[in-house]
XYZ file of C-alpha atoms in Angstrom:
167
model
C -0.067 -0.073 0.088
C 0.931 3.529 -0.027
C 1.820 5.820 2.655
C -1.358 7.911 2.117
C -2.701 9.802 5.195
C -5.855 11.673 5.709
C -5.257 15.063 7.182
C -7.932 16.956 9.280
C -7.279 20.432 10.840
C -8.852 19.044 13.981
C -7.089 15.762 14.261
C -3.445 14.760 14.129
C -2.346 12.857 11.116
C -4.116 9.412 10.932
C -3.425 6.564 8.457
C -6.106 5.515 5.987
C -6.301 2.425 7.964
C -7.096 4.386 11.184
C -9.755 6.485 9.433
C -11.521 3.629 7.789
C -11.512 1.627 10.962
C -12.750 4.574 12.731
C -15.851 4.830 10.351
C -16.575 1.088 10.306
C -16.187 0.304 13.866
C -14.213 -2.241 15.895
C -13.630 -5.714 14.466
C -13.188 -4.468 10.882
C -10.292 -6.237 9.257
C -8.307 -3.514 7.223
C -7.278 -4.700 3.731
C -4.665 -3.376 1.180
C -7.568 -3.430 -1.176
C -9.300 -0.567 0.921
C -6.198 1.377 0.752
C -5.867 0.852 -3.031
C -9.395 2.143 -3.374
C -8.639 5.385 -1.386
C -5.462 5.935 -3.296
C -7.363 5.679 -6.628
C -10.306 7.855 -5.543
C -7.720 10.490 -4.282
C -6.191 10.326 -7.622
C -9.345 11.388 -9.272
C -10.978 13.681 -6.575
C -7.692 15.324 -5.199
C -9.733 15.521 -1.989
C -8.848 13.348 0.890
C -12.342 13.557 2.711
C -14.098 12.588 -0.576
C -11.651 9.817 -1.345
C -12.174 8.433 2.416
C -15.874 8.615 1.960
C -15.792 6.753 -1.239
C -13.376 4.196 0.127
C -15.628 3.568 3.117
C -18.789 3.263 0.802
C -16.963 0.806 -1.299
C -15.517 -1.108 1.609
C -18.992 -1.597 3.182
C -20.618 -2.658 -0.076
C -17.802 -5.218 -0.705
C -18.392 -6.630 2.840
C -22.076 -6.869 2.448
C -21.900 -8.385 -1.043
C -18.637 -10.247 -1.388
C -17.863 -8.245 -4.525
C -14.132 -7.151 -4.620
C -13.509 -3.503 -3.580
C -11.021 -3.431 -6.616
C -13.780 -4.513 -9.020
C -16.213 -1.916 -7.490
C -13.472 0.735 -7.907
C -12.840 -0.163 -11.414
C -16.541 0.196 -12.271
C -16.632 3.432 -10.376
C -13.726 4.722 -12.366
C -15.314 3.733 -15.730
C -18.824 4.927 -14.901
C -18.227 8.324 -13.051
C -14.441 8.854 -12.725
C -15.125 9.006 -8.811
C -17.359 11.950 -9.434
C -19.967 11.511 -6.706
C -22.430 13.905 -8.654
C -22.067 12.418 -12.061
C -25.250 12.125 -13.868
C -26.092 10.645 -17.427
C -29.583 10.353 -18.423
C -31.450 8.715 -15.471
C -28.174 7.253 -14.159
C -26.549 8.976 -11.304
C -23.832 8.780 -8.723
C -20.419 6.735 -8.596
C -21.968 3.513 -10.115
C -24.345 5.464 -12.355
C -27.452 3.549 -11.169
C -30.942 4.529 -12.127
C -33.520 5.443 -9.630
C -35.545 2.598 -10.909
C -32.771 -0.067 -10.579
C -31.804 1.173 -6.993
C -35.238 1.300 -5.775
C -35.936 -2.316 -6.987
C -33.240 -3.141 -4.293
C -34.820 -1.003 -1.627
C -31.909 1.550 -2.123
C -31.859 5.291 -3.103
C -29.501 5.942 -6.261
C -28.839 9.508 -5.018
C -27.468 8.440 -1.746
C -23.682 7.641 -2.073
C -23.740 4.447 0.065
C -26.908 3.278 -1.488
C -25.573 3.812 -5.035
C -22.431 1.873 -4.485
C -24.273 -1.012 -2.507
C -26.867 -1.092 -5.489
C -23.993 -1.359 -8.032
C -22.453 -4.005 -5.835
C -25.583 -6.135 -5.688
C -26.094 -6.009 -9.359
C -22.673 -7.230 -9.989
C -23.001 -9.890 -7.374
C -26.264 -11.009 -9.047
C -24.430 -11.459 -12.406
C -21.706 -13.397 -10.730
C -19.069 -10.647 -9.647
C -18.268 -12.467 -6.544
C -16.434 -15.217 -8.399
C -12.777 -15.003 -9.265
C -12.671 -16.428 -12.879
C -12.241 -14.117 -15.887
C -15.425 -15.549 -17.550
C -17.550 -14.796 -14.507
C -16.117 -11.213 -14.090
C -16.785 -10.842 -17.802
C -20.339 -11.898 -17.524
C -20.963 -9.685 -14.441
C -19.748 -6.728 -16.143
C -21.800 -7.318 -19.265
C -24.902 -7.899 -16.941
C -24.092 -4.772 -15.091
C -23.635 -2.643 -18.300
C -26.424 -4.265 -20.543
C -28.925 -5.837 -18.233
C -30.549 -9.260 -17.612
C -31.676 -10.091 -20.921
C -28.048 -9.623 -22.586
C -26.507 -11.395 -19.660
C -28.868 -14.392 -20.016
C -28.190 -14.318 -23.830
C -24.325 -14.479 -23.023
C -24.744 -17.477 -20.796
C -26.512 -19.237 -23.618
C -23.618 -18.636 -25.944
C -24.752 -15.313 -27.359
C -22.390 -12.339 -27.990
C -22.564 -8.919 -26.632
C -22.515 -5.776 -28.563
C -19.007 -4.421 -29.380
C -19.680 -1.608 -26.856
C -20.513 -4.046 -24.155
C -17.461 -6.292 -25.025
C -15.276 -3.167 -24.780
C -16.896 -2.299 -21.495
C -16.067 -5.620 -20.024
């Protein structure tokens, strides 16, 4: 990991691990993946507090769904460039989730934590928890194109060139 630290005028210098543990509570097992997510978020946002907030949202969603925080960060980078206020059509937030898709999961697409969790749940639904290239490819196709394209892919179909490039 890196030596990145989160600075706050009201607090002494605290490591990323310390900040994330403080947010997530006792008993949390810090991983180098969480630090990598923070580093990538900071590279885009140039804002330590925002990068920390994103890293915590990703870590929580990863813990709840079993989807790798690095996969979530990769999708976030592609979908929104770590821009928490990104909006394209009806897709909003870090994971570019539609209100309809998020609400079908009982979540609010406009809430950062819910947005990342909704994206993680969709990736998990399509096999994003597995570690084989084929499963991740299918999960990304499902996330990007939806259930019908995902099902066709499982039956030997081929995704569009755009979807294949996405995955």
